[in-house]
Short mmCIF file of N, CA and C in Angstrom, two decimals:
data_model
loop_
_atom_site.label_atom_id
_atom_site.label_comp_id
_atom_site.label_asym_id
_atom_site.label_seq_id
_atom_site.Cartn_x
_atom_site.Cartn_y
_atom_site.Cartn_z
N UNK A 1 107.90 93.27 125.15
CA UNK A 1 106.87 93.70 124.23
C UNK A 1 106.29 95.04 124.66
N UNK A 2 106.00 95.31 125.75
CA UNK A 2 105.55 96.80 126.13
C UNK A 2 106.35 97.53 126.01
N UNK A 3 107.57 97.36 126.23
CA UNK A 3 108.84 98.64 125.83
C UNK A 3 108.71 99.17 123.97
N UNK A 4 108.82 97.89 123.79
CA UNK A 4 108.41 98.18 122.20
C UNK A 4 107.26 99.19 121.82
N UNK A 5 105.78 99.02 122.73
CA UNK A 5 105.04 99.53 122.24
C UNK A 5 105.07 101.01 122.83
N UNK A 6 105.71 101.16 124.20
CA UNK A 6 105.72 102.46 124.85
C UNK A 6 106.42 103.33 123.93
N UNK A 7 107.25 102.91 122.93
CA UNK A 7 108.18 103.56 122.28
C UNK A 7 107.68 103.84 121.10
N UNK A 8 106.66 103.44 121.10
CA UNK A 8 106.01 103.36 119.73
C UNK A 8 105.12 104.73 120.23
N UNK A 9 104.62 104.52 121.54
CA UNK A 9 103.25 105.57 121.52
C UNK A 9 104.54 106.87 121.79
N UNK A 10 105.81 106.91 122.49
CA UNK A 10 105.82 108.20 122.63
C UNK A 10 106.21 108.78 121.51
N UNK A 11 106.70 107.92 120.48
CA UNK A 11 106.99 108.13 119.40
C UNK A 11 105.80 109.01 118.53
N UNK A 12 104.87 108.58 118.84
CA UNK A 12 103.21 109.10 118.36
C UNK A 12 103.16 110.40 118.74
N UNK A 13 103.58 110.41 120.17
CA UNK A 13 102.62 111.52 120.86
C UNK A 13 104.25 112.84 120.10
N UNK A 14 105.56 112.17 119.82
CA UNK A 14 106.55 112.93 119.74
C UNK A 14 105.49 113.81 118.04
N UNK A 15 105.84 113.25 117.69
CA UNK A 15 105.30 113.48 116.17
C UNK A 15 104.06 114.49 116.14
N UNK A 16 103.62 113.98 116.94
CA UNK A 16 102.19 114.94 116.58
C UNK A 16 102.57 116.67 117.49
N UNK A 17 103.15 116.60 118.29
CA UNK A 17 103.81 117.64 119.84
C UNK A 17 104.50 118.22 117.97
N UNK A 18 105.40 117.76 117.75
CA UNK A 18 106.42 118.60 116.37
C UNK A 18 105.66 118.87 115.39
N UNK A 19 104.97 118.24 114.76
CA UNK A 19 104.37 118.38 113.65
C UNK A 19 103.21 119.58 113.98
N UNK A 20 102.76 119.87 115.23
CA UNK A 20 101.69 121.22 115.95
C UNK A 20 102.39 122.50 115.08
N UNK A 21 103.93 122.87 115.51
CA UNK A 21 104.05 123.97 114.94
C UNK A 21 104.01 124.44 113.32
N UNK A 22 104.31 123.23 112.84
CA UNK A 22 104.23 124.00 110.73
C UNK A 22 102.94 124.22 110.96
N UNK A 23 101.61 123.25 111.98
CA UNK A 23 100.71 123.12 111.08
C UNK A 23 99.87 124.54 111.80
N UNK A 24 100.68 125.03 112.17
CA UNK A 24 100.22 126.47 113.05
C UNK A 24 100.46 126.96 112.19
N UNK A 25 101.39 127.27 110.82
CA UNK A 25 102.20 128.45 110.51
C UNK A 25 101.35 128.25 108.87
N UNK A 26 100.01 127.23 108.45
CA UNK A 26 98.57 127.41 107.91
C UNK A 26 98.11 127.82 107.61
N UNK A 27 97.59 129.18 106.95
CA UNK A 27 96.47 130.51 107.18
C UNK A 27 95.07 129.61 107.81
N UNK A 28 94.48 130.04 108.43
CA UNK A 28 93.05 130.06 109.10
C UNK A 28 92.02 130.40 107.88
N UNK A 29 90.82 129.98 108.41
CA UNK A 29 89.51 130.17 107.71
C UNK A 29 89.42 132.02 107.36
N UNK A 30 90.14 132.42 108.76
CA UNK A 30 89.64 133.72 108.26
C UNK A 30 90.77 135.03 107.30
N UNK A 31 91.49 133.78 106.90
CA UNK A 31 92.75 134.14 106.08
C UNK A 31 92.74 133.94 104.84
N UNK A 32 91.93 133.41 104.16
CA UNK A 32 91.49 132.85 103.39
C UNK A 32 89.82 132.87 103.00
N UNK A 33 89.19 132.72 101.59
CA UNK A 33 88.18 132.49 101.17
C UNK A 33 87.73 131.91 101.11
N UNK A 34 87.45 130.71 102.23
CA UNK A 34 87.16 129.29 101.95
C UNK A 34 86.70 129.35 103.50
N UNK A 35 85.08 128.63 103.56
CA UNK A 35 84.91 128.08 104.56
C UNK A 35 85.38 127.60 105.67
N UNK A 36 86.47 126.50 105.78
CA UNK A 36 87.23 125.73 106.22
C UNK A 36 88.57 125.83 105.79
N UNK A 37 89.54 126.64 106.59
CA UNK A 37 91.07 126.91 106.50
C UNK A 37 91.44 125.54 106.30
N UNK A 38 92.65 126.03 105.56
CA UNK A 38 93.59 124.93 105.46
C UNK A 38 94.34 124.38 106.38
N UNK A 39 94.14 125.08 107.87
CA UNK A 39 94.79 124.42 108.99
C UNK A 39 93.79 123.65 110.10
N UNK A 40 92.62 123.84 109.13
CA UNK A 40 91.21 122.73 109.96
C UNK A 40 91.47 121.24 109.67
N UNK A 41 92.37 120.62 108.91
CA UNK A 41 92.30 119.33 108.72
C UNK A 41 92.96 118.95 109.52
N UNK A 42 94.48 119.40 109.32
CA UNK A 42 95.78 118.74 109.99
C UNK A 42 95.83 118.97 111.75
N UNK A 43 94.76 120.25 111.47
CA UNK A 43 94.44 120.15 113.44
C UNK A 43 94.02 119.70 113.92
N UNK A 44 93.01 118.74 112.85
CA UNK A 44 91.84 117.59 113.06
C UNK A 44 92.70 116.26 113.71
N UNK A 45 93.51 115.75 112.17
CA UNK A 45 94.18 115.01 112.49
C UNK A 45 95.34 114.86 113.95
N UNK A 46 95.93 115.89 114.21
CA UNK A 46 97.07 116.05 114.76
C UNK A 46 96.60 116.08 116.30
N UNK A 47 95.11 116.71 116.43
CA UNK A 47 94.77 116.04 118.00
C UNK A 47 93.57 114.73 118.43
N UNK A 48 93.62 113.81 116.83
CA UNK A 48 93.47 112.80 116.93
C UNK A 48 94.46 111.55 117.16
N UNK A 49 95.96 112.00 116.26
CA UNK A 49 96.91 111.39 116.62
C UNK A 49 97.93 111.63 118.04
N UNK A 50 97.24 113.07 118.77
CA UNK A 50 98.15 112.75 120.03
C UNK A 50 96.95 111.96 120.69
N UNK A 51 95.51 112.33 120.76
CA UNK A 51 94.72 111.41 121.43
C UNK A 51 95.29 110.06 121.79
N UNK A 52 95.20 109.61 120.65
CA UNK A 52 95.21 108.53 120.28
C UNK A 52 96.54 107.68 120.74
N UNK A 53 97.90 108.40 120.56
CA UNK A 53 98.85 108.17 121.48
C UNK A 53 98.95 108.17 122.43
N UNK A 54 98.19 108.83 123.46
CA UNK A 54 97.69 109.00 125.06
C UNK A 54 96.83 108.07 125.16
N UNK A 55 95.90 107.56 124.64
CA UNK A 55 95.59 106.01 124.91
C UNK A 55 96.30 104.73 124.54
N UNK A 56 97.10 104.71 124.19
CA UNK A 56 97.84 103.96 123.39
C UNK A 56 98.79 103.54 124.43
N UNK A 57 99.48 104.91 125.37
CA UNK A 57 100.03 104.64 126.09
C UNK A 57 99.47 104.34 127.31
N UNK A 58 98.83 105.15 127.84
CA UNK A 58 97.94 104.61 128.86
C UNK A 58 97.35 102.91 129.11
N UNK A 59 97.20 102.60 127.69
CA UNK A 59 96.64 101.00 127.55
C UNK A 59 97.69 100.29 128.07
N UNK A 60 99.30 100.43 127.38
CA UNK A 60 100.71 99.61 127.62
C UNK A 60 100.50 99.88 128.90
N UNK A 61 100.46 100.97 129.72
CA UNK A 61 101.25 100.81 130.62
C UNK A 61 100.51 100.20 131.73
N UNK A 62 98.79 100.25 131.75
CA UNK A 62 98.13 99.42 132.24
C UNK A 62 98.36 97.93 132.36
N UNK A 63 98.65 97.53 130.91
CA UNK A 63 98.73 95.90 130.56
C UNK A 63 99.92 95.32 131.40
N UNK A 64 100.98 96.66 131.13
CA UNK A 64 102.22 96.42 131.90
C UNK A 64 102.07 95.81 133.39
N UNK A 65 100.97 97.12 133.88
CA UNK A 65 101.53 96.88 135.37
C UNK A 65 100.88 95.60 135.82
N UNK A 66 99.74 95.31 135.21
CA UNK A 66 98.75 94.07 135.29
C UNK A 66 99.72 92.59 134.81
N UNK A 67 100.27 92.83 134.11
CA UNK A 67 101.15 91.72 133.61
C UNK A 67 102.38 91.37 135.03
N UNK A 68 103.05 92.57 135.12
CA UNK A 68 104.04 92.17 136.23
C UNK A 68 103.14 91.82 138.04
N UNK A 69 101.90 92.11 138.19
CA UNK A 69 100.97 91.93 139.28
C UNK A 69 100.67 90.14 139.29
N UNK A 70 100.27 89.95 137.98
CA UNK A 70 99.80 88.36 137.36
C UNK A 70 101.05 87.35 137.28
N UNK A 71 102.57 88.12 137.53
CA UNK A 71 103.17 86.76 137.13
C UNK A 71 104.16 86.78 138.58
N UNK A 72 104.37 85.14 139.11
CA UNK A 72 104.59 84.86 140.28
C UNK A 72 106.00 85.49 140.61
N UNK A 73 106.63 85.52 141.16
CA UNK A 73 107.88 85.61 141.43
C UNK A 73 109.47 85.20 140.94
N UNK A 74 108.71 83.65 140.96
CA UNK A 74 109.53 82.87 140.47
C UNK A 74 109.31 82.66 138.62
N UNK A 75 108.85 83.29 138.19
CA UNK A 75 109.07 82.97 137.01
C UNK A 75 109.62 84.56 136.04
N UNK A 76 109.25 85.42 137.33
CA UNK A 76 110.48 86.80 136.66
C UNK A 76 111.89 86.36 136.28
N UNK A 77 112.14 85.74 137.89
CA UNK A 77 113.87 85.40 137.79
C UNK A 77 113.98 84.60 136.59
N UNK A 78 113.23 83.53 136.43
CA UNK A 78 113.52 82.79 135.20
C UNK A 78 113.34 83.25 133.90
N UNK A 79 112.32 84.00 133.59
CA UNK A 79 112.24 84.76 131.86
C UNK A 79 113.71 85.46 132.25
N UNK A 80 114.07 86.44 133.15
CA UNK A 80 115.31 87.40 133.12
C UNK A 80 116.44 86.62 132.34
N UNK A 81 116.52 85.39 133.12
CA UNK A 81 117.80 84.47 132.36
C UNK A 81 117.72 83.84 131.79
N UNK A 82 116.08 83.34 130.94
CA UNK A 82 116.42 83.02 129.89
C UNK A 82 116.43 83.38 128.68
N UNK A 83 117.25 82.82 127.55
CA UNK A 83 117.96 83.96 126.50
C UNK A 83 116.59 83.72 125.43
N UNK A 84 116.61 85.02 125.08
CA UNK A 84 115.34 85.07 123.36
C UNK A 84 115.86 84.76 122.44
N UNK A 85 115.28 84.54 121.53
CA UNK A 85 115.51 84.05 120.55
C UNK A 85 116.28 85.32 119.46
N UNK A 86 116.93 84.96 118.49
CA UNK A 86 117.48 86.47 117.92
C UNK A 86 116.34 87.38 117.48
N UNK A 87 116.41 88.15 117.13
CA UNK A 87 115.02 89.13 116.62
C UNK A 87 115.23 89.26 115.11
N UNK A 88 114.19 88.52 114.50
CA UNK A 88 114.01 88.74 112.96
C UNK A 88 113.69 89.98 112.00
N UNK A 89 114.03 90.39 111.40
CA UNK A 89 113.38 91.33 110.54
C UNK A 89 112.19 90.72 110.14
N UNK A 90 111.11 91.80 110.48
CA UNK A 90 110.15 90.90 109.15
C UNK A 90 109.10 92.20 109.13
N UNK A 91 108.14 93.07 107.80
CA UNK A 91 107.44 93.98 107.62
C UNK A 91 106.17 93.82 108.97
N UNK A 92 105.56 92.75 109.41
CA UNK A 92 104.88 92.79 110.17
C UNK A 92 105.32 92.97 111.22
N UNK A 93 106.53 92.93 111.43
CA UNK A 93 107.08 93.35 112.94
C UNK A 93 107.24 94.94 113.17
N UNK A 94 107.14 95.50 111.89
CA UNK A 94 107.85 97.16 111.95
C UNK A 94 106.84 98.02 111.07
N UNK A 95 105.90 97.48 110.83
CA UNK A 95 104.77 98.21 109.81
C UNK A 95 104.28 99.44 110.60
N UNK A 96 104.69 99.36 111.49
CA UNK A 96 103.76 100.59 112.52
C UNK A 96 105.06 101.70 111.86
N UNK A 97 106.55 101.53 112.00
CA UNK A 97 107.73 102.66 111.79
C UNK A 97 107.50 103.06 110.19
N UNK A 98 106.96 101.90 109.30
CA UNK A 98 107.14 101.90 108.03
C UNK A 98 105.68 103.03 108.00
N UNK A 99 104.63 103.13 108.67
CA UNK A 99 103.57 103.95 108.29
C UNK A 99 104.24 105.52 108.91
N UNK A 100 104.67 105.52 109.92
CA UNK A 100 105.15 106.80 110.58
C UNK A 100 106.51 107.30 109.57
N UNK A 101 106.79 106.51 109.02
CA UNK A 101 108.30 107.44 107.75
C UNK A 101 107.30 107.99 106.71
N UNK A 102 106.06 107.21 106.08
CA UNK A 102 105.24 107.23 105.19
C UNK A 102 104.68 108.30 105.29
N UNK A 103 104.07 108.80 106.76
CA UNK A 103 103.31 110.07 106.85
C UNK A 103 104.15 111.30 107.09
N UNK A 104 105.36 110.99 107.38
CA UNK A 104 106.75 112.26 107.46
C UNK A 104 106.58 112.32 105.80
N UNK A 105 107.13 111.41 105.09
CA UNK A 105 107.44 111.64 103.68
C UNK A 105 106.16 111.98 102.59
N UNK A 106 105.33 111.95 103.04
CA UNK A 106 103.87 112.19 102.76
C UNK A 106 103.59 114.06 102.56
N UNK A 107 104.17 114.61 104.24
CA UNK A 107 103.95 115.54 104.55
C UNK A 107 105.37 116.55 103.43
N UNK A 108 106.54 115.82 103.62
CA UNK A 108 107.41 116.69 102.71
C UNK A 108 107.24 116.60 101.16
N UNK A 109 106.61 115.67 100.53
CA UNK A 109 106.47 114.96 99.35
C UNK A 109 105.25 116.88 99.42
N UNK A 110 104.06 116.31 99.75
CA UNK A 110 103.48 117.79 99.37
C UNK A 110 103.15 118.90 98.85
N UNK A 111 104.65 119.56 99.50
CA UNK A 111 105.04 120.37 99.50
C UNK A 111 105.96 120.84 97.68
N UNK A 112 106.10 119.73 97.31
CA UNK A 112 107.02 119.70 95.95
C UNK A 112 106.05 119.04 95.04
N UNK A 113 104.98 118.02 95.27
CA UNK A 113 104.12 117.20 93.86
C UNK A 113 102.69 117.81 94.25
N UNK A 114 102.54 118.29 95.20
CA UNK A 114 101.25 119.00 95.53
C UNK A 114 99.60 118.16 97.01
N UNK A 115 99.12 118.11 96.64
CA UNK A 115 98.19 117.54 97.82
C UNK A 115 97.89 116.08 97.16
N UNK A 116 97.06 116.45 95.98
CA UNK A 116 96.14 115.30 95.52
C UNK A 116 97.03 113.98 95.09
N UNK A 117 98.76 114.39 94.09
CA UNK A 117 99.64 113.00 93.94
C UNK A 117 100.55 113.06 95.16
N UNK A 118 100.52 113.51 96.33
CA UNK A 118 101.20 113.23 97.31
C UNK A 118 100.26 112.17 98.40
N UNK A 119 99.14 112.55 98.26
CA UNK A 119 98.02 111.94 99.06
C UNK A 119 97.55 110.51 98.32
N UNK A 120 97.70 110.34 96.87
CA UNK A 120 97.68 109.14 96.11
C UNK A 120 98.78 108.25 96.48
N UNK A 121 100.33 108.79 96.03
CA UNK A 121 101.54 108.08 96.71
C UNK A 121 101.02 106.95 98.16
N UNK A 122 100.96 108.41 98.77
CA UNK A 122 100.51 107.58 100.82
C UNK A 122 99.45 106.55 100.55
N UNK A 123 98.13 107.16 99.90
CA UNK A 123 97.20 105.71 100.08
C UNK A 123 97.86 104.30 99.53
N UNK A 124 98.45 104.19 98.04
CA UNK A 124 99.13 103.23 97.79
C UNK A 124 100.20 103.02 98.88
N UNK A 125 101.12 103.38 99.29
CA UNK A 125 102.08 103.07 100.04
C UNK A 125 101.14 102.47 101.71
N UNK A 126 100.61 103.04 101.94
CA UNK A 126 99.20 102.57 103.27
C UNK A 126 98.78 101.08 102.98
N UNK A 127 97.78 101.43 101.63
CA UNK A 127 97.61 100.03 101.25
C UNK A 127 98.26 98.85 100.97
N UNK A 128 99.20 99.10 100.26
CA UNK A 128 100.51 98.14 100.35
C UNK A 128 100.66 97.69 101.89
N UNK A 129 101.01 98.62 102.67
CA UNK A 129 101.04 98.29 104.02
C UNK A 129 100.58 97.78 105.07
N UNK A 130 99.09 97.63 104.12
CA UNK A 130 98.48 96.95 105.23
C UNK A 130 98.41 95.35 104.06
N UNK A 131 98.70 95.22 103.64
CA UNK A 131 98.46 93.89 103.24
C UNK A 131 98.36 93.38 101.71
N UNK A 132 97.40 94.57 101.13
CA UNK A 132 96.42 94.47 100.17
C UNK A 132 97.76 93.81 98.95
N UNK A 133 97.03 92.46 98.43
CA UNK A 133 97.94 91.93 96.90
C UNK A 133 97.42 91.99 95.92
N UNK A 134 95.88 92.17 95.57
CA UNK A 134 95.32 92.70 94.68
C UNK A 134 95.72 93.41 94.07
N UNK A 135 96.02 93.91 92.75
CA UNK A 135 96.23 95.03 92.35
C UNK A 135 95.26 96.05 91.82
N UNK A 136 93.90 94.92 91.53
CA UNK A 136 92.82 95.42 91.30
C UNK A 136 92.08 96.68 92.74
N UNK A 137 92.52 95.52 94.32
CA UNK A 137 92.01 96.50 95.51
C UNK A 137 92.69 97.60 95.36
N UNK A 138 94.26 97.69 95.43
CA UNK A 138 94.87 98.69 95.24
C UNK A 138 94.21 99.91 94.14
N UNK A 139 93.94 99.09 92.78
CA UNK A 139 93.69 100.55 91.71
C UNK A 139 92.51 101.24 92.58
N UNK A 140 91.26 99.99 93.05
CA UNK A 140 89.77 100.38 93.00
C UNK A 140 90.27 101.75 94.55
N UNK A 141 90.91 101.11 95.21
CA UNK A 141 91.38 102.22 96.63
C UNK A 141 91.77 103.54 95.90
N UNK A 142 92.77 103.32 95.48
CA UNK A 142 93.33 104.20 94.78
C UNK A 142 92.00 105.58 93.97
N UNK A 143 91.44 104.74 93.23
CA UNK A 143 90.50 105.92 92.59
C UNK A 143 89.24 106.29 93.42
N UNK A 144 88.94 105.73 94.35
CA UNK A 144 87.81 105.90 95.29
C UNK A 144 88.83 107.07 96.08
N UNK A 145 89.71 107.23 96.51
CA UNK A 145 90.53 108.43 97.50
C UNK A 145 90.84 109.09 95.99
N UNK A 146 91.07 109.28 95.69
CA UNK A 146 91.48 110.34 94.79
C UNK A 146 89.71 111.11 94.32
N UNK A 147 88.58 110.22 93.95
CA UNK A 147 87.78 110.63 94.01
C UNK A 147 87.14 111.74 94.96
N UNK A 148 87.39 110.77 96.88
CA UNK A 148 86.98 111.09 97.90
C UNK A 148 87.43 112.97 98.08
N UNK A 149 88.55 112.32 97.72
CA UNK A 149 89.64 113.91 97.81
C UNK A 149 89.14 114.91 96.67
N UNK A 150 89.00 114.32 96.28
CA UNK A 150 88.33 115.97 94.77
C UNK A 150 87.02 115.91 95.03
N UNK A 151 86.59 115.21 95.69
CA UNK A 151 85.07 115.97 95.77
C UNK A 151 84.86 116.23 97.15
N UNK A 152 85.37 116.29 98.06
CA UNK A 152 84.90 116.25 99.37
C UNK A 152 85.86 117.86 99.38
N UNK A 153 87.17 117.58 98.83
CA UNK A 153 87.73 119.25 99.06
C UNK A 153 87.38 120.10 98.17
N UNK A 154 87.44 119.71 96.77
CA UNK A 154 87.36 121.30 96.23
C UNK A 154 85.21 121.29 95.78
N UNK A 155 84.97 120.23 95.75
CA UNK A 155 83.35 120.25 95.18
C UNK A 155 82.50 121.00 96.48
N UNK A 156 82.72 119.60 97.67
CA UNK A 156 82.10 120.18 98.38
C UNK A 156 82.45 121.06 99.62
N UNK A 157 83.52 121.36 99.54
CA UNK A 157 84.22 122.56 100.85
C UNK A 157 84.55 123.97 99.94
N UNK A 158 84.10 123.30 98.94
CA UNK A 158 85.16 124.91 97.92
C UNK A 158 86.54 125.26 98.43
N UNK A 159 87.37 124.27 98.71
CA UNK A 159 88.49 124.16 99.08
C UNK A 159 89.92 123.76 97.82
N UNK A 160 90.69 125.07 97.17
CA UNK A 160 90.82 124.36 95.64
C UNK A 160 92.10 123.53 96.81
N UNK A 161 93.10 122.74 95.33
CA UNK A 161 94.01 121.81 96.25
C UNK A 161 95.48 122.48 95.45
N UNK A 162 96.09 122.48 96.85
CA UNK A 162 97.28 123.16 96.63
C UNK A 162 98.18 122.23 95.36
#
C-alpha cells in the first residue's frame, strides 16, 4: 500500500515540476491590463500541488518506516510468502489517476473550447468523481462554478476569460 501511494505522490510532485514551465511561458500582471496576470492562478495552484505532494510523501514514508518498526519479525517472513489476493479493478481504487488524466485533459481541452466550458467539463467530470448521483447536485455544482468563475474572474478581477 505505500508503494502505491509513493507513486502516487511522485507522480504529483512529477506533474506539477512539468506543468512549471507552460505555466511560465503566461504573460505576467505587468504584461497585461489586468490586475492579476494570467500566470497568478496556475502559480497558485502549481505550488500548492507540489506542496502538497511533499507532504503527501513525507506522510507515506513516515507511516512506512513506523509500520516496518511496529511489525515483529516474524510476521515479515510470513506476509512475504503469503500470496494476495488478485487485484480488482474498481473506480475507487484508481480515482486519484482518473482525477490526474482529468486535470492533464482539462489543461489541453482549454486551449481549443476555452476556460469557462473547459473548467465546466472538469467540475462535472470531478464531481462525478467523487461520488455525486444526484443529478440535481451535479446541475446545482455545476452552475454555482460556472457562476463562481464569471464573477470572481471577469466581475471581480477584471480578468476577461480566454
Amino acid at each position: 500500500m505505500h508503494a502505491r501511494i509513493t507513486i502516487f505522490a511522485l507522480g504529483v510532485l512529477s506533474l506539477a515540476v512539468i506543468s512549471l514551465y507552460p505555466t511560465l511561458q503566461f504573460p505576467s500582471s505587468a504584461q497585461v491590463s489586468t490586475f492579476i496576470g494570467p500566470r497568478v492562478w496556475p502559480l497558485t495552484l502549481l505550488g500548492i500541488l507540489f506542496t502538497l505532494g511533499l507532504v503527501l510523501l513525507a506522510i507515506t514514508l513516515r507511516d512506512r518506516k513506523q509500520a516496518l518498526a511496529a511489525e515483529p519479525p516474524s510476521s515479515q517472513e510470513s506476509s512475504e510468502n503469503a500470496e494476495l489476493p488478485p487485484p480488482r479493478f474498481s473506480l475507487a481504487r484508481t480515482r486519484h489517476w482518473w482525477f490526474m488524466a482529468a486535470a492533464v485533459a482539462y489543461t489541453l481541452l482549454m486551449q481549443s473550447v476555452g476556460f469557462l466550458v473547459a473548467s465546466l467539463i472538469f467540475t462535472l467530470a470531478g464531481t462525478l468523481l467523487l461520488g455525486a448521483r444526484s443529478w440535481v447536485t451535479v446541475v446545482i455544482t455545476l452552475v454555482v462554478a460556472a457562476v463562481l468563475m464569471q464573477g470572481v474572474f471577469v466581475s471581480l478581477l477584471g480578468i476577461p476569460m480566454p
